[in-house]
Amino acid sequence: MGSETQRLHVVLFPLMAAGHMIPTLDIAKLFAAQYVKTTIVTTPLNAPFFINPLLSYKNIGPTIDVEIIPFPSKEAGLPEGVENFDQFTSDEMSLQFLKATELLQEPLVQLLEKLNPKPSCLVADMLLPFATDIASKFNIPRLVFHGSCCFALCAMEAVMKYEPHKAVLDDYEEFVIPHLPHEIKITKMKLNEEFRRDNPNMEWVQVLGRALESEIKSFGVIVNSFYELEPDYADYYRKVMGRKAWQIGPVSLCNREKESMFRRGKDSSIDEHECLKWLDSKEAHSVIYISFGSLTEVSPAQLHEIAKGLEASEQNFIWVVRRNKNKEEIEEWLPEGFEERIQGKGLIIRGWAPQVLILDHEAVGGFVTHCGWNSTLEGISCGVPMVTWPAFAEQFYIEKLVTEVLKTGIEVGAKEWNRTVECKVKWEEVKEVVRRLMVEEEGVEIRSKANKLKEKARKAIEEGGSSCSELCSLIEELSNYNYNA
Ligand code: UDP
């Protein structure tokens, strides 16, 4: 590539949520490593997400610029200081936030006008549909970034298009998602509740419809996944759904040094050395890591059951408990004397964990995950078998990919789409599923499958690998784009 791509300037405008901003920075690093100029656009309070990790990266990698545009909280009727999805706990609030992002159009246009060199491509989140029109004003291609995988994109669109749930009366009755390469069954209760309510206003459905429209008009889609992981769905996405897509992941694997693994996302709530020392003291594959990602809340009663189940499983564990508004309440729900009893065996990280650093450690042998796509792919990239515990968004689809297609995980048995994980899984079930994965024969086979995927993931991003080649072909297409048309 080298100097030939020097003139390209890729501008990335992610949605303000950890699960979108974190992989966007990795995508920027991947472009930058191919000598493409990259700029990330974000709002003031989200800027540290990029600026802090870049402090250490700038010694080892090419420059990535971060440009800040003001967030119009006041005009949008939002409280000052609210600029990220992790500050919302309901669909209604998230919709209000999405409406607020529409006010970013003007500042984005002003910024693009003054960038030097001129932008040659705008990569923007699917939920920022106005990006397609803005890109066309500048006569540059718009690429969509969903933050999900081909499997979930195919399944979601099939449900939207064919509405198989409408033929089912019982909320808990399974139905097949039509026309997918595998027979994937789901229930209404695992879908966004707007589908269930069959509400004619269905705002989320409309939002997704607008996003889809702008995606179809866009230049194509960047997918954080790799071909060998989901070949049937990558083909389906391209050939049946007609999308132009580039699978360039797992993007988290661009963080090779411990320092950059540690610095992904927010400031970690644990010291890097303390975390590594704890993990180093444990045997290979003996630790189970539990996290529900950056958005999902877990009710105090469910936290209590998880604590009891983990203790009863007699396994080493690292458990990330998000800090949220119910913090005091949560602490009350820890079983009495829990922390003293688990000393040396269990580590609770309250706040933000250096997830990729942890998953990459050989002591980790299992991951209880909410099936956010980033977490799932990070687990896959590190060869870690999973216990799937989806909550909302497209997480129930991703669970199906892990447990039924890849067969590298076991379901905990979550049945209902909900932003907050209410207390539905009893401690005995937590104990059982953790032991099935970590101790029993069943886990051995799953681990061996997970290891094979890890090898494939790492090959994909190496030179000559599928993801590396797809990135190079995307860069070539952008270089050949007719910017004067
Ligand atoms: N993450 C992290 N530490 C935490 C929580 C989350 O590093 O304590 C990262 C995780 O590695 C992943 C992202 O945040 O890259 C979460 O994205 P995902 O798609 O898994 O879930 P979401 O948070 O969007 O539900």
Short mmCIF file of C-alpha atoms and ligand atoms in Angstrom, two decimals:
data_model
loop_
_atom_site.label_atom_id
_atom_site.label_comp_id
_atom_site.label_asym_id
_atom_site.label_seq_id
_atom_site.Cartn_x
_atom_site.Cartn_y
_atom_site.Cartn_z
CA MET A 1 0.00 0.00 0.00
CA GLY A 2 2.40 2.67 1.29
CA SER A 3 2.53 6.13 -0.26
CA GLU A 4 -0.10 5.31 -2.87
CA THR A 5 -2.78 5.50 -0.14
CA GLN A 6 -1.29 8.57 1.50
CA ARG A 7 -3.94 10.85 0.08
CA LEU A 8 -6.85 8.93 1.58
CA HIS A 9 -8.42 10.52 4.63
CA VAL A 10 -10.96 8.33 6.43
CA VAL A 11 -13.23 10.13 8.90
CA LEU A 12 -14.95 7.97 11.51
CA PHE A 13 -18.03 9.16 13.36
CA PRO A 14 -19.14 6.54 15.89
CA LEU A 15 -22.28 6.40 17.98
CA MET A 16 -21.63 7.58 21.53
CA ALA A 17 -21.62 4.22 23.26
CA ALA A 18 -18.64 2.16 24.41
CA GLY A 19 -19.59 -0.77 22.22
CA HIS A 20 -19.32 1.47 19.15
CA MET A 21 -16.50 3.83 20.14
CA ILE A 22 -14.07 1.11 21.26
CA PRO A 23 -14.11 -0.85 17.98
CA THR A 24 -14.06 2.44 16.04
CA LEU A 25 -10.71 3.34 17.58
CA ASP A 26 -9.44 -0.10 16.62
CA ILE A 27 -10.71 0.37 13.07
CA ALA A 28 -8.90 3.73 12.96
CA LYS A 29 -5.71 1.98 14.05
CA LEU A 30 -6.14 -0.62 11.29
CA PHE A 31 -6.54 2.07 8.63
CA ALA A 32 -3.66 4.09 10.06
CA ALA A 33 -1.42 1.02 9.97
CA GLN A 34 -2.06 0.95 6.21
CA TYR A 35 -0.83 4.57 5.91
CA VAL A 36 -4.33 6.01 5.61
CA LYS A 37 -4.91 9.30 7.40
CA THR A 38 -7.63 8.79 10.01
CA THR A 39 -9.70 11.23 12.03
CA ILE A 40 -12.27 10.33 14.67
CA VAL A 41 -15.10 12.79 15.31
CA THR A 42 -16.80 12.84 18.67
CA THR A 43 -18.34 15.09 21.32
CA PRO A 44 -16.52 16.69 24.29
CA LEU A 45 -17.41 14.22 27.04
CA ASN A 46 -16.73 11.21 24.82
CA ALA A 47 -13.33 12.46 23.69
CA PRO A 48 -11.39 10.80 26.57
CA PHE A 49 -12.51 7.42 25.18
CA PHE A 50 -10.14 8.08 22.30
CA ILE A 51 -7.62 10.55 23.63
CA ASN A 52 -6.60 8.50 26.70
CA PRO A 53 -5.90 5.23 24.88
CA LEU A 54 -4.10 7.19 22.16
CA LEU A 55 -1.65 8.64 24.69
CA SER A 56 0.18 5.32 24.85
CA TYR A 57 -0.53 4.36 21.23
CA LYS A 58 1.16 7.44 19.81
CA ASN A 59 4.58 6.02 20.78
CA ILE A 60 4.02 2.89 18.74
CA GLY A 61 1.61 3.72 15.93
CA PRO A 62 0.86 6.37 13.33
CA THR A 63 -1.06 9.52 14.28
CA ILE A 64 -4.83 9.35 14.64
CA ASP A 65 -6.57 12.72 14.99
CA VAL A 66 -9.53 13.29 17.27
CA GLU A 67 -11.85 16.18 16.39
CA ILE A 68 -14.48 17.39 18.81
CA ILE A 69 -17.85 18.84 17.89
CA PRO A 70 -20.19 20.33 20.52
CA PHE A 71 -23.11 18.25 21.74
CA PRO A 72 -26.32 20.27 21.83
CA SER A 73 -27.75 18.89 25.10
CA LYS A 74 -29.72 22.06 25.85
CA GLU A 75 -31.32 22.36 22.40
CA ALA A 76 -32.26 18.68 22.58
CA GLY A 77 -33.84 19.08 26.00
CA LEU A 78 -31.31 16.79 27.64
CA PRO A 79 -29.55 17.55 30.91
CA GLU A 80 -26.06 19.02 30.67
CA GLY A 81 -23.39 16.32 30.68
CA VAL A 82 -25.50 13.65 29.00
CA GLU A 83 -23.64 12.54 25.89
CA ASN A 84 -23.44 8.77 26.05
CA PHE A 85 -25.86 5.84 25.79
CA ASP A 86 -24.58 4.43 29.06
CA GLN A 87 -26.42 7.26 30.82
CA PHE A 88 -29.82 5.92 29.69
CA THR A 89 -31.81 3.07 31.09
CA SER A 90 -34.89 2.97 28.89
CA ASP A 91 -35.78 2.76 25.22
CA GLU A 92 -37.66 6.07 25.43
CA MET A 93 -34.57 7.88 26.70
CA SER A 94 -32.37 6.26 24.09
CA LEU A 95 -34.77 7.46 21.40
CA GLN A 96 -34.62 11.00 22.76
CA PHE A 97 -30.83 10.75 22.66
CA LEU A 98 -30.90 9.54 19.07
CA LYS A 99 -33.06 12.52 18.15
CA ALA A 100 -30.47 14.75 19.79
CA THR A 101 -27.75 13.26 17.59
CA GLU A 102 -29.59 14.67 14.56
CA LEU A 103 -28.57 18.11 15.78
CA LEU A 104 -24.96 17.09 15.20
CA GLN A 105 -25.42 17.35 11.43
CA GLU A 106 -24.53 21.02 11.16
CA PRO A 107 -21.38 20.87 13.33
CA LEU A 108 -20.31 17.73 11.44
CA VAL A 109 -20.67 19.47 8.08
CA GLN A 110 -18.70 22.49 9.35
CA LEU A 111 -15.95 20.23 10.58
CA LEU A 112 -15.74 18.22 7.34
CA GLU A 113 -15.46 21.50 5.42
CA LYS A 114 -12.40 22.57 7.31
CA LEU A 115 -10.53 19.24 7.46
CA ASN A 116 -7.22 19.15 5.69
CA PRO A 117 -6.56 16.99 3.74
CA LYS A 118 -10.16 16.81 2.55
CA PRO A 119 -12.05 13.77 3.79
CA SER A 120 -12.30 10.93 1.31
CA CYS A 121 -14.72 8.70 3.20
CA LEU A 122 -17.15 8.97 6.11
CA VAL A 123 -17.57 5.89 8.29
CA ALA A 124 -20.60 6.40 10.49
CA ASP A 125 -22.77 4.30 12.67
CA MET A 126 -25.94 2.75 11.33
CA LEU A 127 -27.94 4.77 13.89
CA LEU A 128 -26.61 8.02 12.40
CA PRO A 129 -28.50 7.71 9.09
CA PHE A 130 -28.03 11.37 8.12
CA ALA A 131 -24.35 10.54 7.44
CA THR A 132 -25.22 9.15 4.00
CA ASP A 133 -26.64 12.49 2.84
CA ILE A 134 -23.78 14.45 4.37
CA ALA A 135 -21.24 12.23 2.62
CA SER A 136 -23.00 12.70 -0.69
CA LYS A 137 -22.86 16.49 -0.23
CA PHE A 138 -19.09 16.13 -0.06
CA ASN A 139 -19.13 13.64 -2.89
CA ILE A 140 -17.44 11.02 -0.77
CA PRO A 141 -18.56 7.46 0.02
CA ARG A 142 -20.33 6.74 3.29
CA LEU A 143 -19.56 3.46 4.98
CA VAL A 144 -21.81 2.03 7.67
CA PHE A 145 -20.49 0.50 10.87
CA HIS A 146 -23.02 -1.52 12.89
CA GLY A 147 -20.83 -2.94 15.58
CA SER A 148 -22.47 -6.33 15.00
CA CYS A 149 -21.84 -9.52 13.02
CA CYS A 150 -23.28 -10.80 9.72
CA PHE A 151 -25.27 -13.48 11.57
CA ALA A 152 -27.16 -10.94 13.71
CA LEU A 153 -27.60 -8.52 10.81
CA CYS A 154 -29.12 -11.28 8.66
CA ALA A 155 -31.36 -12.59 11.45
CA MET A 156 -32.60 -9.14 12.46
CA GLU A 157 -33.40 -8.14 8.92
CA ALA A 158 -35.19 -11.44 8.27
CA VAL A 159 -37.40 -10.84 11.31
CA MET A 160 -38.12 -7.27 10.20
CA LYS A 161 -38.85 -8.31 6.64
CA TYR A 162 -40.85 -11.52 7.07
CA GLU A 163 -42.36 -10.80 10.51
CA PRO A 164 -42.49 -14.49 11.51
CA HIS A 165 -43.44 -13.51 15.08
CA LYS A 166 -46.82 -12.25 13.87
CA ALA A 167 -47.97 -15.81 13.20
CA VAL A 168 -47.24 -16.88 16.77
CA LEU A 169 -49.70 -16.26 19.60
CA ASP A 170 -47.73 -17.35 22.62
CA ASP A 171 -44.89 -15.01 23.61
CA TYR A 172 -42.75 -17.96 24.66
CA GLU A 173 -43.43 -20.23 21.66
CA GLU A 174 -40.45 -20.73 19.42
CA PHE A 175 -40.64 -19.85 15.74
CA VAL A 176 -38.10 -20.28 12.96
CA ILE A 177 -36.45 -17.19 11.50
CA PRO A 178 -37.19 -17.73 7.79
CA HIS A 179 -34.68 -18.22 5.01
CA LEU A 180 -31.49 -18.30 7.10
CA PRO A 181 -28.77 -20.86 6.31
CA HIS A 182 -29.50 -22.69 9.60
CA GLU A 183 -32.76 -23.42 11.37
CA ILE A 184 -32.61 -20.72 14.03
CA LYS A 185 -35.53 -20.53 16.43
CA ILE A 186 -36.39 -17.67 18.72
CA THR A 187 -39.39 -16.45 20.73
CA LYS A 188 -41.19 -13.10 20.81
CA MET A 189 -39.95 -12.55 24.34
CA LYS A 190 -36.40 -12.45 22.99
CA LEU A 191 -37.19 -9.64 20.56
CA ASN A 192 -37.28 -5.90 21.22
CA GLU A 193 -40.50 -5.36 23.17
CA GLU A 194 -41.87 -3.04 20.48
CA PHE A 195 -42.18 -6.05 18.18
CA ARG A 196 -44.12 -7.83 20.89
CA ARG A 197 -46.50 -4.99 21.59
CA ASP A 198 -47.30 -4.64 17.90
CA ASN A 199 -47.68 -0.94 18.48
CA PRO A 200 -48.42 1.00 15.28
CA ASN A 201 -46.09 3.82 16.40
CA MET A 202 -43.24 1.43 16.98
CA GLU A 203 -40.64 4.18 17.10
CA TRP A 204 -37.68 1.84 17.30
CA VAL A 205 -38.90 -0.04 14.28
CA GLN A 206 -39.12 3.28 12.43
CA VAL A 207 -35.64 4.25 13.56
CA LEU A 208 -34.31 0.93 12.31
CA GLY A 209 -36.21 1.39 9.06
CA ARG A 210 -34.57 4.78 8.48
CA ALA A 211 -31.18 3.31 9.32
CA LEU A 212 -31.77 0.53 6.81
CA GLU A 213 -32.76 2.98 4.09
CA SER A 214 -29.62 5.02 4.56
CA GLU A 215 -27.54 1.84 4.67
CA ILE A 216 -28.92 0.66 1.36
CA LYS A 217 -27.96 4.02 -0.21
CA SER A 218 -24.48 3.87 1.35
CA PHE A 219 -21.24 2.67 -0.25
CA GLY A 220 -21.13 -0.43 1.94
CA VAL A 221 -20.70 -1.86 5.39
CA ILE A 222 -17.66 -2.48 7.56
CA VAL A 223 -18.18 -5.55 9.73
CA ASN A 224 -16.15 -6.37 12.82
CA SER A 225 -15.97 -10.08 12.17
CA PHE A 226 -13.99 -12.43 9.92
CA TYR A 227 -15.08 -14.56 7.02
CA GLU A 228 -14.12 -17.95 8.48
CA LEU A 229 -16.22 -17.30 11.59
CA GLU A 230 -19.56 -17.05 9.81
CA PRO A 231 -19.02 -17.91 6.14
CA ASP A 232 -22.68 -18.86 5.52
CA TYR A 233 -23.89 -15.55 6.89
CA ALA A 234 -21.17 -13.48 5.24
CA ASP A 235 -22.26 -14.98 1.91
CA TYR A 236 -25.94 -14.54 2.75
CA TYR A 237 -25.38 -10.92 3.74
CA ARG A 238 -23.67 -10.22 0.43
CA LYS A 239 -25.51 -12.46 -2.00
CA VAL A 240 -29.03 -12.63 -0.62
CA MET A 241 -29.29 -9.32 1.22
CA GLY A 242 -27.24 -7.62 -1.46
CA ARG A 243 -24.86 -5.74 0.81
CA LYS A 244 -21.38 -4.72 -0.09
CA ALA A 245 -19.48 -5.64 3.04
CA TRP A 246 -15.92 -5.84 4.26
CA GLN A 247 -15.20 -8.07 7.24
CA ILE A 248 -12.04 -6.66 8.75
CA GLY A 249 -12.00 -8.05 12.29
CA PRO A 250 -11.57 -9.07 14.98
CA VAL A 251 -10.49 -5.45 15.30
CA SER A 252 -9.54 -5.84 18.98
CA LEU A 253 -6.59 -7.96 17.84
CA CYS A 254 -4.83 -4.84 16.59
CA ASN A 255 -3.97 -4.21 20.26
CA ARG A 256 -0.91 -6.38 20.60
CA GLU A 257 0.87 -4.72 23.52
CA LYS A 258 -0.45 -5.22 27.06
CA GLU A 259 -0.55 -1.43 27.48
CA SER A 260 -3.00 -0.93 24.60
CA MET A 261 -5.13 -3.88 25.73
CA PHE A 262 -5.28 -2.30 29.17
CA ARG A 263 -6.18 1.14 27.88
CA ARG A 264 -9.25 0.21 25.82
CA GLY A 265 -12.34 2.24 26.67
CA LYS A 266 -12.66 3.95 30.02
CA ASP A 267 -10.01 4.26 32.70
CA SER A 268 -9.71 0.90 34.34
CA SER A 269 -10.93 0.47 37.92
CA ILE A 270 -8.05 -1.89 38.67
CA ASP A 271 -4.32 -1.37 38.38
CA GLU A 272 -2.80 -3.23 35.40
CA HIS A 273 -0.08 -4.89 37.47
CA GLU A 274 -2.44 -5.88 40.25
CA CYS A 275 -4.75 -7.50 37.70
CA LEU A 276 -1.95 -9.36 35.94
CA LYS A 277 -0.40 -10.45 39.24
CA TRP A 278 -3.72 -11.92 40.33
CA LEU A 279 -4.15 -13.75 37.02
CA ASP A 280 -0.52 -14.93 36.98
CA SER A 281 -1.11 -16.62 40.32
CA LYS A 282 -3.83 -18.85 38.84
CA GLU A 283 -3.54 -22.04 36.82
CA ALA A 284 -4.29 -22.11 33.09
CA HIS A 285 -8.03 -22.03 32.24
CA SER A 286 -9.01 -21.94 35.92
CA VAL A 287 -10.70 -18.51 36.03
CA ILE A 288 -14.18 -17.61 34.83
CA TYR A 289 -14.71 -13.98 33.84
CA ILE A 290 -18.18 -12.44 34.23
CA SER A 291 -19.25 -9.16 32.64
CA PHE A 292 -22.47 -7.69 31.26
CA GLY A 293 -20.75 -5.03 29.18
CA SER A 294 -21.07 -1.28 29.31
CA LEU A 295 -24.86 -0.77 29.18
CA THR A 296 -26.74 -3.65 30.77
CA GLU A 297 -27.86 -3.23 34.35
CA VAL A 298 -28.16 -6.23 36.62
CA SER A 299 -30.74 -6.07 39.39
CA PRO A 300 -29.40 -6.34 42.92
CA ALA A 301 -31.39 -9.55 43.49
CA GLN A 302 -29.78 -11.15 40.43
CA LEU A 303 -26.34 -9.98 41.57
CA HIS A 304 -26.99 -11.77 44.83
CA GLU A 305 -27.77 -15.02 43.03
CA ILE A 306 -24.69 -14.67 40.83
CA ALA A 307 -22.51 -14.17 43.92
CA LYS A 308 -23.91 -17.26 45.61
CA GLY A 309 -23.66 -19.32 42.43
CA LEU A 310 -20.06 -18.31 41.80
CA GLU A 311 -19.06 -19.18 45.33
CA ALA A 312 -20.84 -22.52 45.15
CA SER A 313 -19.16 -23.34 41.81
CA GLU A 314 -15.81 -23.36 43.66
CA GLN A 315 -14.12 -21.81 40.62
CA ASN A 316 -11.77 -18.83 40.51
CA PHE A 317 -13.52 -15.81 39.08
CA ILE A 318 -13.21 -12.18 38.02
CA TRP A 319 -16.59 -10.48 38.22
CA VAL A 320 -17.19 -7.02 36.81
CA VAL A 321 -19.97 -5.14 38.56
CA ARG A 322 -20.92 -1.96 36.76
CA ARG A 323 -21.15 1.13 38.85
CA ASN A 324 -24.65 2.48 38.51
CA LYS A 325 -27.13 4.55 40.34
CA ASN A 326 -28.11 1.62 42.55
CA LYS A 327 -24.60 1.16 43.85
CA GLU A 328 -25.43 1.20 47.58
CA GLU A 329 -28.32 -1.11 47.01
CA ILE A 330 -26.08 -3.53 45.15
CA GLU A 331 -23.55 -3.73 47.93
CA GLU A 332 -26.38 -4.67 50.30
CA TRP A 333 -27.22 -7.60 48.08
CA LEU A 334 -23.82 -9.24 48.36
CA PRO A 335 -24.21 -12.28 50.63
CA GLU A 336 -22.91 -11.65 54.12
CA GLY A 337 -19.19 -12.22 54.50
CA PHE A 338 -18.92 -12.94 50.75
CA GLU A 339 -15.86 -10.87 50.06
CA GLU A 340 -13.91 -12.28 52.99
CA ARG A 341 -14.76 -15.84 51.97
CA ILE A 342 -13.76 -15.41 48.34
CA GLN A 343 -10.40 -13.72 49.09
CA GLY A 344 -7.76 -15.10 46.74
CA LYS A 345 -10.37 -17.03 44.75
CA GLY A 346 -12.52 -14.26 43.40
CA LEU A 347 -11.86 -10.71 42.28
CA ILE A 348 -14.67 -8.18 41.96
CA ILE A 349 -13.95 -5.20 39.73
CA ARG A 350 -16.40 -2.42 40.48
CA GLY A 351 -16.56 -0.18 37.45
CA TRP A 352 -14.47 -0.70 34.31
CA ALA A 353 -12.37 -3.80 33.70
CA PRO A 354 -9.47 -4.13 31.23
CA GLN A 355 -11.50 -6.82 29.47
CA VAL A 356 -9.23 -7.72 26.58
CA LEU A 357 -6.18 -7.90 28.83
CA ILE A 358 -8.10 -10.32 31.08
CA LEU A 359 -9.54 -12.49 28.30
CA ASP A 360 -6.11 -12.73 26.66
CA HIS A 361 -4.57 -14.20 29.83
CA GLU A 362 -4.10 -17.96 29.79
CA ALA A 363 -5.57 -18.29 33.30
CA VAL A 364 -8.99 -17.39 31.92
CA GLY A 365 -10.96 -20.48 30.91
CA GLY A 366 -14.52 -19.20 30.64
CA PHE A 367 -16.57 -16.06 30.04
CA VAL A 368 -20.10 -15.43 31.29
CA THR A 369 -21.16 -12.81 28.76
CA HIS A 370 -24.24 -10.77 27.94
CA CYS A 371 -23.47 -11.46 24.25
CA GLY A 372 -22.68 -7.90 23.23
CA TRP A 373 -20.94 -8.40 19.90
CA ASN A 374 -17.64 -6.86 20.95
CA SER A 375 -17.41 -8.99 24.08
CA THR A 376 -18.41 -12.11 22.19
CA LEU A 377 -15.82 -11.56 19.47
CA GLU A 378 -13.16 -10.67 22.04
CA GLY A 379 -13.92 -13.97 23.78
CA ILE A 380 -13.73 -15.82 20.45
CA SER A 381 -10.41 -14.14 19.59
CA CYS A 382 -8.94 -15.34 22.87
CA GLY A 383 -10.29 -18.90 22.53
CA VAL A 384 -12.47 -18.55 25.63
CA PRO A 385 -15.61 -20.73 25.83
CA MET A 386 -18.72 -18.91 27.00
CA VAL A 387 -21.80 -19.01 29.13
CA THR A 388 -24.34 -16.88 27.26
CA TRP A 389 -26.61 -14.57 29.23
CA PRO A 390 -28.22 -12.12 26.79
CA ALA A 391 -30.28 -9.15 27.96
CA PHE A 392 -31.39 -6.92 25.08
CA ALA A 393 -30.49 -5.38 21.68
CA GLU A 394 -29.34 -8.15 19.29
CA GLN A 395 -27.84 -10.21 22.10
CA PHE A 396 -30.36 -13.07 21.87
CA TYR A 397 -29.40 -13.58 18.22
CA ILE A 398 -25.72 -13.60 19.11
CA GLU A 399 -26.42 -16.23 21.73
CA LYS A 400 -27.77 -18.44 18.94
CA LEU A 401 -24.62 -17.93 16.90
CA VAL A 402 -22.44 -18.95 19.84
CA THR A 403 -24.45 -21.88 21.14
CA GLU A 404 -26.00 -23.34 17.97
CA VAL A 405 -23.77 -22.38 15.06
CA LEU A 406 -20.27 -22.07 16.54
CA LYS A 407 -21.04 -24.36 19.48
CA THR A 408 -18.54 -22.61 21.72
CA GLY A 409 -20.90 -21.76 24.54
CA ILE A 410 -23.72 -22.90 26.81
CA GLU A 411 -26.91 -20.91 27.49
CA VAL A 412 -27.70 -19.85 31.02
CA GLY A 413 -31.36 -19.88 29.98
CA ALA A 414 -32.30 -16.17 29.74
CA LYS A 415 -35.79 -15.90 28.27
CA GLU A 416 -36.78 -12.26 28.20
CA TRP A 417 -35.51 -9.18 26.37
CA ASN A 418 -34.89 -6.54 29.03
CA ARG A 419 -32.36 -3.76 29.54
CA THR A 420 -32.09 -4.73 33.18
CA VAL A 421 -31.30 -8.31 34.04
CA GLU A 422 -34.06 -9.06 36.53
CA CYS A 423 -33.68 -11.93 38.95
CA LYS A 424 -34.69 -14.95 36.86
CA VAL A 425 -31.65 -17.23 37.18
CA LYS A 426 -31.22 -18.88 40.56
CA TRP A 427 -27.82 -19.46 42.17
CA GLU A 428 -28.07 -23.22 41.67
CA GLU A 429 -28.37 -22.66 37.92
CA VAL A 430 -25.40 -20.26 37.89
CA LYS A 431 -23.35 -22.84 39.77
CA GLU A 432 -24.38 -25.63 37.42
CA VAL A 433 -23.68 -23.81 34.18
CA VAL A 434 -20.30 -22.56 35.41
CA ARG A 435 -19.30 -26.09 36.44
CA ARG A 436 -20.53 -27.56 33.13
CA LEU A 437 -18.22 -25.19 31.30
CA MET A 438 -15.22 -25.19 33.63
CA VAL A 439 -15.12 -28.67 35.13
CA GLU A 440 -17.17 -31.17 33.19
CA GLU A 441 -16.41 -33.18 30.06
CA GLU A 442 -18.83 -31.03 28.06
CA GLY A 443 -16.53 -28.03 28.63
CA VAL A 444 -13.50 -29.84 27.20
CA GLU A 445 -15.08 -30.22 23.78
CA ILE A 446 -16.35 -26.64 23.79
CA ARG A 447 -12.86 -25.39 24.69
CA SER A 448 -11.30 -27.30 21.85
CA LYS A 449 -13.76 -25.72 19.38
CA ALA A 450 -13.09 -22.29 20.90
CA ASN A 451 -9.35 -22.78 20.47
CA LYS A 452 -9.74 -23.58 16.80
CA LEU A 453 -11.70 -20.37 16.31
CA LYS A 454 -9.02 -18.39 18.10
CA GLU A 455 -6.43 -19.67 15.64
CA LYS A 456 -8.66 -18.76 12.70
CA ALA A 457 -9.28 -15.30 14.13
CA ARG A 458 -5.59 -14.59 14.48
CA LYS A 459 -4.82 -15.87 10.98
CA ALA A 460 -7.56 -13.64 9.55
CA ILE A 461 -5.87 -10.42 10.61
CA GLU A 462 -2.34 -11.44 9.60
CA GLU A 463 -0.95 -10.41 6.25
CA GLY A 464 -2.64 -12.58 3.60
CA GLY A 465 -5.47 -13.46 6.01
CA SER A 466 -9.08 -12.83 5.01
CA SER A 467 -9.66 -9.70 7.12
CA CYS A 468 -6.35 -8.14 6.21
CA SER A 469 -7.10 -8.75 2.52
CA GLU A 470 -10.63 -7.33 2.83
CA LEU A 471 -9.25 -4.18 4.45
CA CYS A 472 -6.69 -3.78 1.67
CA SER A 473 -9.35 -4.25 -0.99
CA LEU A 474 -11.56 -1.65 0.71
CA ILE A 475 -8.66 0.80 0.76
CA GLU A 476 -8.03 0.09 -2.90
CA GLU A 477 -11.70 0.72 -3.75
CA LEU A 478 -11.59 3.99 -1.86
CA SER A 479 -8.41 4.98 -3.69
CA ASN A 480 -10.11 4.29 -7.01
CA TYR A 481 -13.36 6.07 -6.08
CA ASN A 482 -14.31 8.79 -8.52
CA TYR A 483 -14.38 11.81 -6.23
CA ASN A 484 -15.14 14.19 -9.12
CA ALA A 485 -18.26 12.41 -10.35
N1 UDP B 1 -15.64 -3.25 28.21
C1 UDP B 1 -14.47 -3.20 28.93
N2 UDP B 1 -14.55 -3.17 30.29
C2 UDP B 1 -15.73 -3.22 30.96
C3 UDP B 1 -16.93 -3.27 30.20
C4 UDP B 1 -16.85 -3.30 28.82
O1 UDP B 1 -13.36 -3.17 28.37
O2 UDP B 1 -15.73 -3.20 32.18
C5 UDP B 1 -15.55 -3.23 26.73
C6 UDP B 1 -15.60 -4.61 26.12
O3 UDP B 1 -14.31 -5.15 26.01
C7 UDP B 1 -16.24 -4.33 24.78
C8 UDP B 1 -17.16 -3.14 25.04
O4 UDP B 1 -16.68 -2.54 26.23
O5 UDP B 1 -15.25 -3.95 23.84
C9 UDP B 1 -18.61 -3.53 25.25
O6 UDP B 1 -19.20 -3.80 24.04
P1 UDP B 1 -20.22 -4.98 23.83
O7 UDP B 1 -20.62 -4.94 22.40
O8 UDP B 1 -19.66 -6.26 24.30
O9 UDP B 1 -21.42 -4.67 24.79
P2 UDP B 1 -22.27 -3.33 25.14
O10 UDP B 1 -21.52 -2.68 26.23
O11 UDP B 1 -22.35 -2.51 23.90
O12 UDP B 1 -23.56 -3.90 25.58
#
